[in-house]
mmCIF file of C-alpha atoms in Angstrom:
data_model
loop_
_atom_site.group_PDB
_atom_site.id
_atom_site.type_symbol
_atom_site.label_atom_id
_atom_site.label_comp_id
_atom_site.label_asym_id
_atom_site.label_seq_id
_atom_site.Cartn_x
_atom_site.Cartn_y
_atom_site.Cartn_z
ATOM 1 C CA GLY S 284 -17.688 11.645 -62.314
ATOM 2 C CA GLN S 285 -19.322 11.718 -59.270
ATOM 3 C CA GLN S 286 -20.249 15.791 -58.511
ATOM 4 C CA VAL S 287 -21.042 17.242 -54.570
ATOM 5 C CA MET S 288 -22.074 20.374 -55.025
ATOM 6 C CA GLN S 289 -23.129 23.349 -52.124
ATOM 7 C CA ILE S 290 -25.270 25.696 -51.545
ATOM 8 C CA PRO S 291 -25.165 28.483 -51.008
ATOM 9 C CA GLN S 292 -21.346 29.520 -52.019
ATOM 10 C CA TYR S 293 -20.948 32.430 -49.474
ATOM 11 C CA GLN S 294 -23.482 33.926 -46.686
ATOM 12 C CA HIS S 295 -23.060 36.479 -44.522
ATOM 13 C CA VAL S 296 -25.063 36.477 -41.109
ATOM 14 C CA GLN S 297 -25.147 38.170 -38.111
ATOM 15 C CA GLU S 298 -24.310 37.430 -34.556
ATOM 16 C CA GLY S 299 -26.594 35.113 -33.237
ATOM 17 C CA GLU S 300 -28.484 34.251 -37.211
ATOM 18 C CA ASP S 301 -28.505 30.534 -37.554
ATOM 19 C CA PHE S 302 -26.970 28.886 -40.505
ATOM 20 C CA THR S 303 -27.454 26.104 -43.234
ATOM 21 C CA THR S 304 -25.708 24.501 -45.840
ATOM 22 C CA TYR S 305 -26.902 21.943 -47.839
ATOM 23 C CA CYS S 306 -24.272 19.105 -49.674
ATOM 24 C CA ASN S 307 -26.168 17.798 -52.640
ATOM 25 C CA SER S 308 -24.505 13.969 -54.337
ATOM 26 C CA SER S 309 -25.059 13.064 -58.162
ATOM 27 C CA THR S 310 -24.147 9.747 -56.708
ATOM 28 C CA THR S 311 -25.460 7.953 -53.872
ATOM 29 C CA LEU S 312 -23.071 8.130 -50.566
ATOM 30 C CA SER S 313 -21.934 5.761 -48.079
ATOM 31 C CA ASN S 314 -21.282 8.198 -45.878
ATOM 32 C CA ILE S 315 -20.960 11.773 -45.676
ATOM 33 C CA GLN S 316 -18.097 13.632 -44.268
ATOM 34 C CA TRP S 317 -17.829 17.121 -42.714
ATOM 35 C CA TYR S 318 -15.386 19.374 -42.180
ATOM 36 C CA LYS S 319 -14.646 22.913 -41.265
ATOM 37 C CA GLN S 320 -11.555 24.655 -42.249
ATOM 38 C CA ARG S 321 -11.257 28.805 -40.681
ATOM 39 C CA PRO S 322 -9.751 31.618 -43.181
ATOM 40 C CA GLY S 323 -5.756 30.735 -43.476
ATOM 41 C CA GLY S 324 -5.987 27.395 -42.193
ATOM 42 C CA HIS S 325 -6.766 24.095 -42.765
ATOM 43 C CA PRO S 326 -9.333 22.107 -43.544
ATOM 44 C CA VAL S 327 -9.990 19.799 -39.858
ATOM 45 C CA PHE S 328 -12.794 17.163 -39.153
ATOM 46 C CA LEU S 329 -15.820 17.399 -37.398
ATOM 47 C CA ILE S 330 -18.122 14.710 -38.059
ATOM 48 C CA GLN S 331 -19.103 11.580 -40.310
ATOM 49 C CA LEU S 332 -22.751 10.037 -40.755
ATOM 50 C CA VAL S 333 -23.318 6.179 -42.300
ATOM 51 C CA LYS S 334 -27.345 5.539 -42.300
ATOM 52 C CA SER S 335 -29.891 7.157 -43.846
ATOM 53 C CA GLY S 336 -32.001 9.979 -41.633
ATOM 54 C CA GLU S 337 -28.708 9.614 -39.296
ATOM 55 C CA VAL S 338 -28.958 13.128 -36.853
ATOM 56 C CA LYS S 339 -26.634 14.359 -35.353
ATOM 57 C CA LYS S 340 -25.436 17.367 -33.499
ATOM 58 C CA GLN S 341 -22.188 19.147 -31.283
ATOM 59 C CA LYS S 342 -23.208 21.751 -29.469
ATOM 60 C CA ARG S 343 -24.793 24.347 -31.878
ATOM 61 C CA LEU S 344 -24.220 22.209 -35.045
ATOM 62 C CA THR S 345 -27.156 19.749 -36.194
ATOM 63 C CA PHE S 346 -25.623 17.380 -39.044
ATOM 64 C CA GLN S 347 -28.428 15.326 -41.088
ATOM 65 C CA PHE S 348 -27.861 12.875 -43.631
ATOM 66 C CA GLY S 349 -30.729 12.032 -46.084
ATOM 67 C CA GLU S 350 -33.025 9.115 -47.034
ATOM 68 C CA ALA S 351 -31.543 8.581 -49.739
ATOM 69 C CA LYS S 352 -27.785 8.703 -48.869
ATOM 70 C CA LYS S 353 -27.522 11.229 -52.015
ATOM 71 C CA ASN S 354 -27.589 15.081 -50.130
ATOM 72 C CA SER S 355 -26.826 16.188 -45.664
ATOM 73 C CA SER S 356 -26.956 19.460 -44.381
ATOM 74 C CA LEU S 357 -25.215 21.352 -42.057
ATOM 75 C CA HIS S 358 -27.368 23.841 -39.708
ATOM 76 C CA ILE S 359 -25.941 26.030 -36.649
ATOM 77 C CA THR S 360 -27.329 27.987 -34.401
ATOM 78 C CA ALA S 361 -27.254 30.624 -33.177
ATOM 79 C CA THR S 362 -24.117 31.771 -34.635
ATOM 80 C CA GLN S 363 -20.398 33.151 -33.412
ATOM 81 C CA THR S 364 -17.135 34.738 -34.489
ATOM 82 C CA THR S 365 -15.618 31.442 -34.146
ATOM 83 C CA ASP S 366 -18.350 30.464 -36.288
ATOM 84 C CA VAL S 367 -16.467 31.586 -39.733
ATOM 85 C CA GLY S 368 -14.744 30.233 -41.688
ATOM 86 C CA THR S 369 -15.186 27.134 -45.031
ATOM 87 C CA TYR S 370 -17.313 24.586 -44.849
ATOM 88 C CA PHE S 371 -16.865 21.161 -46.557
ATOM 89 C CA CYS S 372 -18.830 17.790 -47.081
ATOM 90 C CA ALA S 373 -17.410 14.990 -48.637
ATOM 91 C CA GLY S 374 -17.701 11.587 -50.332
ATOM 92 C CA PRO S 375 -16.528 8.486 -51.552
ATOM 93 C CA GLY S 376 -19.039 7.238 -54.019
ATOM 94 C CA ILE S 377 -20.498 3.764 -53.232
ATOM 95 C CA THR S 378 -20.504 2.762 -56.698
ATOM 96 C CA GLY S 379 -16.938 3.053 -57.448
ATOM 97 C CA GLY S 380 -13.840 5.038 -56.203
ATOM 98 C CA GLY S 381 -14.594 4.366 -52.454
ATOM 99 C CA ASN S 382 -10.930 4.759 -51.841
ATOM 100 C CA LYS S 383 -11.118 9.135 -52.104
ATOM 101 C CA LEU S 384 -13.163 11.635 -50.858
ATOM 102 C CA THR S 385 -14.932 14.170 -52.962
ATOM 103 C CA PHE S 386 -15.770 17.362 -51.249
ATOM 104 C CA GLY S 387 -17.799 19.765 -51.414
ATOM 105 C CA THR S 388 -17.814 22.890 -53.893
ATOM 106 C CA GLY S 389 -18.084 24.242 -49.819
ATOM 107 C CA THR S 390 -20.160 26.956 -48.321
ATOM 108 C CA GLN S 391 -17.649 30.195 -46.982
ATOM 109 C CA LEU S 392 -19.568 31.821 -43.253
ATOM 110 C CA LYS S 393 -19.052 35.341 -42.508
ATOM 111 C CA VAL S 394 -20.084 35.697 -39.186
ATOM 112 C CA GLU S 395 -20.485 40.234 -38.353
ATOM 113 C CA LEU S 396 -20.964 41.760 -34.959
ATOM 114 C CA ASP A 33 4.622 16.430 -32.636
ATOM 115 C CA THR A 34 2.994 18.202 -35.234
ATOM 116 C CA ALA A 35 0.448 15.182 -37.321
ATOM 117 C CA VAL A 36 1.215 16.484 -40.513
ATOM 118 C CA SER A 37 3.189 18.814 -41.655
ATOM 119 C CA GLN A 38 4.217 20.301 -44.664
ATOM 120 C CA THR A 39 7.581 22.165 -45.919
ATOM 121 C CA PRO A 40 7.511 24.706 -47.057
ATOM 122 C CA LYS A 41 4.262 26.994 -46.075
ATOM 123 C CA TYR A 42 5.453 29.960 -48.511
ATOM 124 C CA LEU A 43 6.773 29.535 -51.691
ATOM 125 C CA VAL A 44 7.285 32.361 -54.579
ATOM 126 C CA THR A 45 8.924 31.768 -57.821
ATOM 127 C CA GLN A 46 8.918 33.018 -61.627
ATOM 128 C CA MET A 47 7.152 31.053 -63.838
ATOM 129 C CA GLY A 48 9.313 28.357 -65.796
ATOM 130 C CA ASN A 49 10.872 27.299 -62.244
ATOM 131 C CA ASP A 50 10.988 23.803 -60.294
ATOM 132 C CA LYS A 51 10.121 23.796 -56.943
ATOM 133 C CA SER A 52 9.550 21.034 -54.947
ATOM 134 C CA ILE A 53 6.522 20.563 -51.563
ATOM 135 C CA LYS A 54 7.648 18.298 -48.882
ATOM 136 C CA CYS A 55 4.898 16.005 -46.592
ATOM 137 C CA GLU A 56 5.261 14.067 -43.858
ATOM 138 C CA GLN A 57 2.651 12.632 -41.163
ATOM 139 C CA ASN A 58 3.805 11.385 -37.693
ATOM 140 C CA LEU A 59 0.354 9.056 -37.143
ATOM 141 C CA GLY A 60 1.350 6.174 -38.347
ATOM 142 C CA HIS A 61 -1.549 5.641 -41.384
ATOM 143 C CA ASP A 62 -0.875 4.132 -44.863
ATOM 144 C CA THR A 63 -2.205 6.581 -46.663
ATOM 145 C CA MET A 64 -1.459 9.686 -48.524
ATOM 146 C CA TYR A 65 -2.752 12.904 -50.318
ATOM 147 C CA TRP A 66 -1.888 15.702 -52.118
ATOM 148 C CA TYR A 67 -4.913 18.937 -53.406
ATOM 149 C CA LYS A 68 -4.781 21.696 -54.830
ATOM 150 C CA GLN A 69 -7.324 24.249 -53.775
ATOM 151 C CA ASP A 70 -7.572 27.414 -55.877
ATOM 152 C CA SER A 71 -8.543 30.874 -54.903
ATOM 153 C CA LYS A 72 -12.671 30.092 -54.598
ATOM 154 C CA LYS A 73 -11.251 27.213 -51.783
ATOM 155 C CA PHE A 74 -12.472 24.005 -54.087
ATOM 156 C CA LEU A 75 -10.095 21.955 -53.131
ATOM 157 C CA LYS A 76 -10.004 18.660 -55.513
ATOM 158 C CA ILE A 77 -8.025 15.897 -55.455
ATOM 159 C CA MET A 78 -4.331 15.450 -57.149
ATOM 160 C CA PHE A 79 -2.718 11.830 -56.219
ATOM 161 C CA SER A 80 -2.844 9.304 -53.305
ATOM 162 C CA TYR A 81 -0.898 6.728 -52.404
ATOM 163 C CA ASN A 82 -0.860 3.681 -50.377
ATOM 164 C CA ASN A 83 2.517 2.255 -48.216
ATOM 165 C CA LYS A 84 4.577 3.746 -51.317
ATOM 166 C CA GLU A 85 2.323 2.672 -53.726
ATOM 167 C CA LEU A 86 0.023 4.808 -56.091
ATOM 168 C CA ILE A 87 -4.048 4.079 -56.111
ATOM 169 C CA ILE A 88 -4.878 8.060 -57.746
ATOM 170 C CA ASN A 89 -3.701 9.974 -59.864
ATOM 171 C CA GLU A 90 -6.651 12.762 -61.206
ATOM 172 C CA THR A 91 -5.469 14.959 -64.345
ATOM 173 C CA VAL A 92 -2.952 16.413 -62.896
ATOM 174 C CA PRO A 93 -1.004 17.500 -65.948
ATOM 175 C CA ASN A 94 2.300 15.657 -66.414
ATOM 176 C CA ARG A 95 4.404 18.801 -64.789
ATOM 177 C CA PHE A 96 3.589 17.048 -61.219
ATOM 178 C CA SER A 97 5.400 14.813 -60.697
ATOM 179 C CA PRO A 98 4.336 13.146 -56.621
ATOM 180 C CA LYS A 99 7.377 10.778 -54.436
ATOM 181 C CA SER A 100 6.807 8.350 -51.746
ATOM 182 C CA PRO A 101 9.694 7.448 -49.994
ATOM 183 C CA ASP A 102 7.739 5.865 -47.439
ATOM 184 C CA LYS A 103 4.366 5.226 -46.119
ATOM 185 C CA ALA A 104 5.384 8.684 -44.186
ATOM 186 C CA HIS A 105 6.721 10.721 -46.860
ATOM 187 C CA LEU A 106 4.909 12.116 -49.448
ATOM 188 C CA ASN A 107 6.666 14.499 -51.613
ATOM 189 C CA LEU A 108 5.477 16.573 -55.010
ATOM 190 C CA HIS A 109 7.994 17.767 -57.361
ATOM 191 C CA ILE A 110 6.691 20.381 -60.441
ATOM 192 C CA ASN A 111 8.506 20.995 -63.716
ATOM 193 C CA SER A 112 7.771 24.335 -65.134
ATOM 194 C CA LEU A 113 5.858 26.332 -63.227
ATOM 195 C CA GLU A 114 2.774 28.146 -64.750
ATOM 196 C CA LEU A 115 1.141 30.847 -63.145
ATOM 197 C CA GLY A 116 -1.991 28.514 -63.084
ATOM 198 C CA ASP A 117 -0.530 26.798 -60.817
ATOM 199 C CA SER A 118 -0.204 29.456 -57.583
ATOM 200 C CA ALA A 119 -2.618 28.142 -55.869
ATOM 201 C CA VAL A 120 -2.941 26.262 -51.495
ATOM 202 C CA TYR A 121 -1.245 22.924 -51.705
ATOM 203 C CA PHE A 122 -2.247 20.290 -48.409
ATOM 204 C CA CYS A 123 -1.252 17.250 -47.691
ATOM 205 C CA ALA A 124 -3.856 14.318 -45.514
ATOM 206 C CA SER A 125 -2.964 11.702 -44.414
ATOM 207 C CA SER A 126 -5.506 9.160 -43.650
ATOM 208 C CA ARG A 127 -5.354 5.248 -41.515
ATOM 209 C CA THR A 128 -6.270 3.051 -44.755
ATOM 210 C CA SER A 129 -7.184 3.881 -48.722
ATOM 211 C CA GLY A 130 -11.255 2.975 -47.204
ATOM 212 C CA GLY A 131 -14.286 5.915 -48.066
ATOM 213 C CA LEU A 132 -15.196 6.117 -44.659
ATOM 214 C CA GLU A 133 -11.087 6.743 -43.347
ATOM 215 C CA THR A 134 -11.405 10.430 -41.911
ATOM 216 C CA GLN A 135 -8.976 12.271 -43.407
ATOM 217 C CA TYR A 136 -6.627 14.676 -41.389
ATOM 218 C CA PHE A 137 -4.370 17.127 -43.088
ATOM 219 C CA GLY A 138 -1.230 18.938 -43.171
ATOM 220 C CA PRO A 139 -1.050 23.195 -43.016
ATOM 221 C CA GLY A 140 -1.478 24.134 -46.435
ATOM 222 C CA THR A 141 2.117 25.209 -48.952
ATOM 223 C CA ARG A 142 0.846 28.595 -50.095
ATOM 224 C CA LEU A 143 1.855 28.366 -53.944
ATOM 225 C CA LEU A 144 3.078 32.142 -56.231
ATOM 226 C CA VAL A 145 4.391 32.074 -59.488
ATOM 227 C CA LEU A 146 4.936 35.434 -60.958
#
């Protein structure tokens, strides 16, 4: 079945440092979504990328969808303590499972002062 | 005015018991889901209903039985609870069942089986 892996699994940074999480799918994705889950909270939708090579920005967050539509990345510039949480990518497959999202393994980010 | 709500938020119970978790969404969405999140934060889909019809049934023990009385509600009943069932269970909904749809999650039910 489809697998979506994220690296790293955990990341500790000092406030102000940059952070990147990488998402890799075993199958081609029609789109990729990113979610953020704060500690003790629930996943909240951040953004969706659809086009090959697409780049989208939300303030300090930059999202990228790979040319082959099998990988994606989320980069945070100058992290803040409010960025703490687990970041998930999620995507359906093109060839099947189109009615469900497969969530990535997640990257847990901790930001220290 | 919570979009997706779940009850209870916390559930502590003994092994072998039967328990239910309820979920309601007021977004007018057609599709609802149950996810299980383990201690490592892995988020796995269990079931999905579209307009009260079961459309996704992942490899889940048949001790877990979902029920959707209408498209705004999706409940999860668990029989003979086991230690390994301890996890956070999230309900979610989306406008339709398509793969492009954003999912809206409930606050989660933290289940601890002793």
